[in-house]
Amino acid sequence: MSNHRGGKLLYNHLELMQIQAEVLYVHDQAGRITTINESTHQPAPRLFWGQTAAGRMVRFRSDVPNRFIHDILQSMDQGDSTEQLANVIQALEKDQKMKGLWIGPAFAFHEPTRDYTEATLVTEDNQYCLEPGFPTLLSELKFRGPCFMITENNMAVSVCYSARSSDKAAEAGVETLKDYRGNGYAMRVASSWAQAIRRSQRIPLYSTSWDNYSSLSIARRLRLHLYGTDISIY
């Protein structure tokens, strides 16, 4: 269960994973996932598996037949972690072939990160700065707030926004233009975004894939709290 300590809302790792699933995906009344929690409404993965030290959290897409679910869940308890994943894929492929696989760490910004200078909040008055480098973000801004940026010559060169949101948490999306990387801008925008999410009484989350080394570096430098591993099978 969650509790209050020192004015902060704390959750165990499994609860954080459950909260993240609700941020990432739209659920139906049966608790199945249907689409990605974005305005594009793209299909969710057929299986979202969140593994934590406190246990696992599993969500099946609404079109996965019930007759396969029991076997898939059983395969999660057979063998070591590598074998378990292979077994799950094999069981899921009895329905249809795998089209994609995502594996990566899931983090939370638990502590304030005051080591980095405040970035600029994107508002109606300054959102034009996004147009040169981040036109897509500008067009989606009403779904992505709060959004913070670092600018040079009135042009946004690094941004952090809410990639997906719920009433309990938000997932960070961080982007820096290629020519401006390596300056610590990503840490600044991510830190400012996390502070704003925390002020809204929500949990700032951050996840990436194991092969995204620049994103993993941001997580390490911000001293984010690792609470589990995400596995998405399409």
Short mmCIF file of C-alpha atoms in Angstrom, two decimals:
data_model
loop_
_atom_site.label_atom_id
_atom_site.label_comp_id
_atom_site.label_asym_id
_atom_site.label_seq_id
_atom_site.Cartn_x
_atom_site.Cartn_y
_atom_site.Cartn_z
CA MET A 1 0.00 0.00 0.00
CA SER A 2 1.04 3.60 -0.51
CA ASN A 3 1.70 5.92 2.38
CA HIS A 4 2.73 9.49 3.14
CA ARG A 5 6.15 10.23 4.56
CA GLY A 6 7.70 13.65 4.78
CA GLY A 7 4.96 15.04 2.55
CA LYS A 8 5.76 12.63 -0.29
CA LEU A 9 3.55 9.89 -1.63
CA LEU A 10 5.49 6.65 -1.70
CA TYR A 11 4.67 3.46 -3.57
CA ASN A 12 6.29 0.06 -3.71
CA HIS A 13 7.77 -1.11 -6.98
CA LEU A 14 4.80 -3.20 -8.05
CA GLU A 15 2.40 -0.31 -7.42
CA LEU A 16 4.63 1.95 -9.50
CA MET A 17 4.51 -0.56 -12.35
CA GLN A 18 0.71 -0.71 -12.15
CA ILE A 19 0.57 3.09 -12.22
CA GLN A 20 2.90 3.14 -15.22
CA ALA A 21 0.68 0.68 -17.12
CA GLU A 22 -2.26 3.06 -16.62
CA VAL A 23 -0.12 5.94 -17.90
CA LEU A 24 1.06 4.05 -20.97
CA TYR A 25 -2.16 2.34 -22.08
CA VAL A 26 -5.92 2.73 -22.24
CA HIS A 27 -7.71 -0.11 -20.41
CA ASP A 28 -11.17 -1.53 -21.00
CA GLN A 29 -13.65 -2.51 -18.27
CA ALA A 30 -12.13 -6.00 -18.08
CA GLY A 31 -8.67 -4.58 -17.33
CA ARG A 32 -7.32 -5.42 -20.79
CA ILE A 33 -5.22 -2.85 -22.64
CA THR A 34 -6.58 -1.53 -25.92
CA THR A 35 -4.57 1.40 -27.29
CA ILE A 36 -1.55 3.53 -26.44
CA ASN A 37 -2.56 6.43 -24.18
CA GLU A 38 -1.91 9.10 -26.82
CA SER A 39 -4.09 11.08 -29.19
CA THR A 40 -3.05 8.79 -32.07
CA HIS A 41 -4.71 5.77 -30.36
CA GLN A 42 -2.26 3.29 -31.86
CA PRO A 43 -2.76 -0.34 -30.76
CA ALA A 44 -1.19 -1.39 -27.47
CA PRO A 45 1.24 -4.33 -27.47
CA ARG A 46 -0.38 -7.75 -27.24
CA LEU A 47 1.37 -8.22 -23.89
CA PHE A 48 2.82 -5.71 -21.43
CA TRP A 49 4.88 -7.36 -18.69
CA GLY A 50 6.32 -5.28 -15.87
CA GLN A 51 8.80 -7.16 -13.71
CA THR A 52 9.80 -5.77 -10.30
CA ALA A 53 11.47 -7.01 -7.14
CA ALA A 54 8.02 -6.94 -5.54
CA GLY A 55 6.44 -9.12 -8.23
CA ARG A 56 5.19 -8.89 -11.78
CA MET A 57 2.35 -7.01 -13.41
CA VAL A 58 0.86 -8.35 -16.64
CA ARG A 59 -1.60 -6.76 -19.06
CA PHE A 60 -2.98 -8.49 -22.17
CA ARG A 61 -4.44 -6.66 -25.11
CA SER A 62 -8.17 -7.07 -25.46
CA ASP A 63 -7.92 -9.22 -28.59
CA VAL A 64 -5.63 -11.92 -27.11
CA PRO A 65 -7.86 -15.02 -26.85
CA ASN A 66 -8.58 -16.21 -23.31
CA ARG A 67 -7.55 -19.74 -24.18
CA PHE A 68 -3.91 -18.65 -24.55
CA ILE A 69 -3.67 -16.53 -21.42
CA HIS A 70 -3.44 -19.39 -18.91
CA ASP A 71 -0.53 -20.99 -20.78
CA ILE A 72 1.28 -17.67 -21.11
CA LEU A 73 0.96 -16.94 -17.40
CA GLN A 74 2.19 -20.43 -16.54
CA SER A 75 5.24 -20.00 -18.79
CA MET A 76 6.30 -16.98 -16.73
CA ASP A 77 7.14 -19.29 -13.82
CA GLN A 78 9.22 -21.80 -15.77
CA GLY A 79 13.02 -21.54 -15.91
CA ASP A 80 15.28 -18.52 -15.38
CA SER A 81 14.47 -15.03 -16.66
CA THR A 82 15.83 -15.69 -20.15
CA GLU A 83 13.90 -18.94 -20.49
CA GLN A 84 10.77 -17.29 -19.13
CA LEU A 85 10.82 -14.65 -21.85
CA ALA A 86 11.41 -17.26 -24.56
CA ASN A 87 8.59 -19.38 -23.15
CA VAL A 88 6.21 -16.43 -23.07
CA ILE A 89 6.99 -15.52 -26.68
CA GLN A 90 6.50 -19.12 -27.74
CA ALA A 91 3.16 -19.34 -25.95
CA LEU A 92 2.00 -16.00 -27.36
CA GLU A 93 2.99 -17.04 -30.87
CA LYS A 94 0.46 -19.86 -30.73
CA ASP A 95 -2.01 -17.06 -31.37
CA GLN A 96 0.07 -15.10 -33.91
CA LYS A 97 3.72 -14.42 -34.74
CA MET A 98 5.57 -11.77 -32.76
CA LYS A 99 5.96 -8.50 -34.68
CA GLY A 100 8.15 -6.61 -32.24
CA LEU A 101 9.78 -6.69 -28.81
CA TRP A 102 10.66 -3.87 -26.40
CA ILE A 103 12.69 -4.37 -23.21
CA GLY A 104 13.97 -1.61 -20.98
CA PRO A 105 14.25 -0.18 -17.48
CA ALA A 106 11.52 1.82 -15.75
CA PHE A 107 12.50 4.70 -13.47
CA ALA A 108 10.85 7.22 -11.18
CA PHE A 109 12.09 10.68 -10.21
CA HIS A 110 11.84 10.17 -6.46
CA GLU A 111 14.06 12.96 -5.23
CA PRO A 112 14.15 16.60 -6.30
CA THR A 113 17.00 17.18 -8.74
CA ARG A 114 18.23 20.65 -7.83
CA ASP A 115 21.65 20.28 -9.44
CA TYR A 116 20.43 21.63 -12.76
CA THR A 117 19.35 25.11 -13.79
CA GLU A 118 15.65 25.64 -14.38
CA ALA A 119 14.52 25.33 -17.98
CA THR A 120 11.82 27.49 -19.54
CA LEU A 121 8.16 26.47 -19.36
CA VAL A 122 6.53 26.49 -22.80
CA THR A 123 3.56 28.88 -22.85
CA GLU A 124 1.35 30.46 -25.52
CA ASP A 125 3.73 33.41 -25.56
CA ASN A 126 6.90 31.45 -26.32
CA GLN A 127 5.70 28.26 -28.00
CA TYR A 128 6.83 29.63 -31.38
CA CYS A 129 10.35 28.62 -30.28
CA LEU A 130 9.37 24.99 -30.92
CA GLU A 131 8.54 25.52 -34.60
CA PRO A 132 12.05 25.16 -36.13
CA GLY A 133 13.20 22.02 -34.33
CA PHE A 134 10.09 20.41 -32.85
CA PRO A 135 7.11 21.16 -35.14
CA THR A 136 5.32 17.91 -34.28
CA LEU A 137 5.53 18.64 -30.56
CA LEU A 138 4.17 22.13 -31.20
CA SER A 139 1.14 20.68 -32.98
CA GLU A 140 0.51 18.23 -30.11
CA LEU A 141 1.26 20.64 -27.26
CA LYS A 142 -2.20 20.52 -25.70
CA PHE A 143 -1.70 16.79 -25.06
CA ARG A 144 1.95 17.05 -23.94
CA GLY A 145 2.01 19.61 -21.13
CA PRO A 146 3.79 20.61 -19.10
CA CYS A 147 6.62 21.11 -21.56
CA PHE A 148 9.99 22.66 -20.76
CA MET A 149 12.68 23.81 -23.17
CA ILE A 150 16.20 25.16 -23.44
CA THR A 151 16.50 27.80 -26.17
CA GLU A 152 19.30 29.31 -28.16
CA ASN A 153 18.56 32.35 -30.34
CA ASN A 154 14.82 31.94 -29.70
CA MET A 155 14.90 28.35 -30.94
CA ALA A 156 14.16 25.35 -28.70
CA VAL A 157 17.13 22.97 -28.83
CA SER A 158 16.12 20.56 -26.02
CA VAL A 159 12.69 19.70 -24.64
CA CYS A 160 11.02 17.54 -22.02
CA TYR A 161 7.27 16.99 -22.14
CA SER A 162 4.61 14.55 -20.95
CA ALA A 163 4.73 11.73 -23.47
CA ARG A 164 1.74 10.12 -21.74
CA SER A 165 -0.23 11.15 -18.68
CA SER A 166 -2.81 10.03 -16.12
CA ASP A 167 -4.24 11.58 -12.98
CA LYS A 168 -1.56 9.79 -10.93
CA ALA A 169 1.59 10.05 -13.03
CA ALA A 170 3.21 11.21 -16.26
CA GLU A 171 5.91 9.69 -18.45
CA ALA A 172 8.74 11.94 -19.64
CA GLY A 173 9.61 12.44 -23.28
CA VAL A 174 13.05 14.01 -23.77
CA GLU A 175 14.52 15.18 -27.07
CA THR A 176 17.59 17.27 -27.93
CA LEU A 177 18.55 18.44 -31.41
CA LYS A 178 21.61 16.57 -32.68
CA ASP A 179 23.92 19.60 -32.86
CA TYR A 180 23.19 20.54 -29.24
CA ARG A 181 23.73 17.22 -27.49
CA GLY A 182 26.43 16.77 -24.86
CA ASN A 183 25.74 20.09 -23.12
CA GLY A 184 23.65 18.78 -20.24
CA TYR A 185 20.46 20.28 -21.68
CA ALA A 186 18.48 17.04 -21.36
CA MET A 187 19.13 16.94 -17.61
CA ARG A 188 17.94 20.52 -17.22
CA VAL A 189 14.66 20.10 -19.09
CA ALA A 190 13.94 16.70 -17.49
CA SER A 191 14.63 18.03 -14.00
CA SER A 192 12.34 21.03 -14.51
CA TRP A 193 9.59 18.83 -15.96
CA ALA A 194 9.82 16.38 -13.04
CA GLN A 195 9.52 19.19 -10.51
CA ALA A 196 6.40 20.48 -12.26
CA ILE A 197 4.81 17.02 -12.32
CA ARG A 198 5.58 16.60 -8.63
CA ARG A 199 3.99 19.97 -7.87
CA SER A 200 0.81 18.68 -9.56
CA GLN A 201 0.78 15.84 -6.97
CA ARG A 202 1.66 13.26 -9.60
CA ILE A 203 4.59 10.87 -10.03
CA PRO A 204 7.18 11.70 -12.70
CA LEU A 205 8.22 8.53 -14.55
CA TYR A 206 10.91 7.81 -17.12
CA SER A 207 11.46 4.68 -19.18
CA THR A 208 13.66 3.71 -22.09
CA SER A 209 15.13 0.70 -23.88
CA TRP A 210 18.34 -1.06 -22.86
CA ASP A 211 20.01 -0.10 -26.14
CA ASN A 212 19.27 3.64 -25.87
CA TYR A 213 22.57 4.58 -24.27
CA SER A 214 22.07 8.35 -24.29
CA SER A 215 18.72 7.97 -22.54
CA LEU A 216 20.23 5.58 -19.99
CA SER A 217 22.97 8.15 -19.36
CA ILE A 218 20.35 10.79 -18.56
CA ALA A 219 18.70 8.43 -16.06
CA ARG A 220 22.05 7.70 -14.41
CA ARG A 221 23.10 11.34 -14.15
CA LEU A 222 19.74 12.33 -12.69
CA ARG A 223 20.04 9.49 -10.17
CA LEU A 224 16.61 8.15 -11.07
CA HIS A 225 15.13 5.29 -9.06
CA LEU A 226 14.96 2.00 -10.98
CA TYR A 227 11.80 0.15 -10.00
CA GLY A 228 11.48 -2.52 -12.69
CA THR A 229 11.81 -3.73 -16.26
CA ASP A 230 9.23 -3.22 -18.99
CA ILE A 231 8.66 -5.90 -21.60
CA SER A 232 6.28 -5.21 -24.47
CA ILE A 233 5.53 -7.89 -27.05
CA TYR A 234 3.76 -6.91 -30.27
#
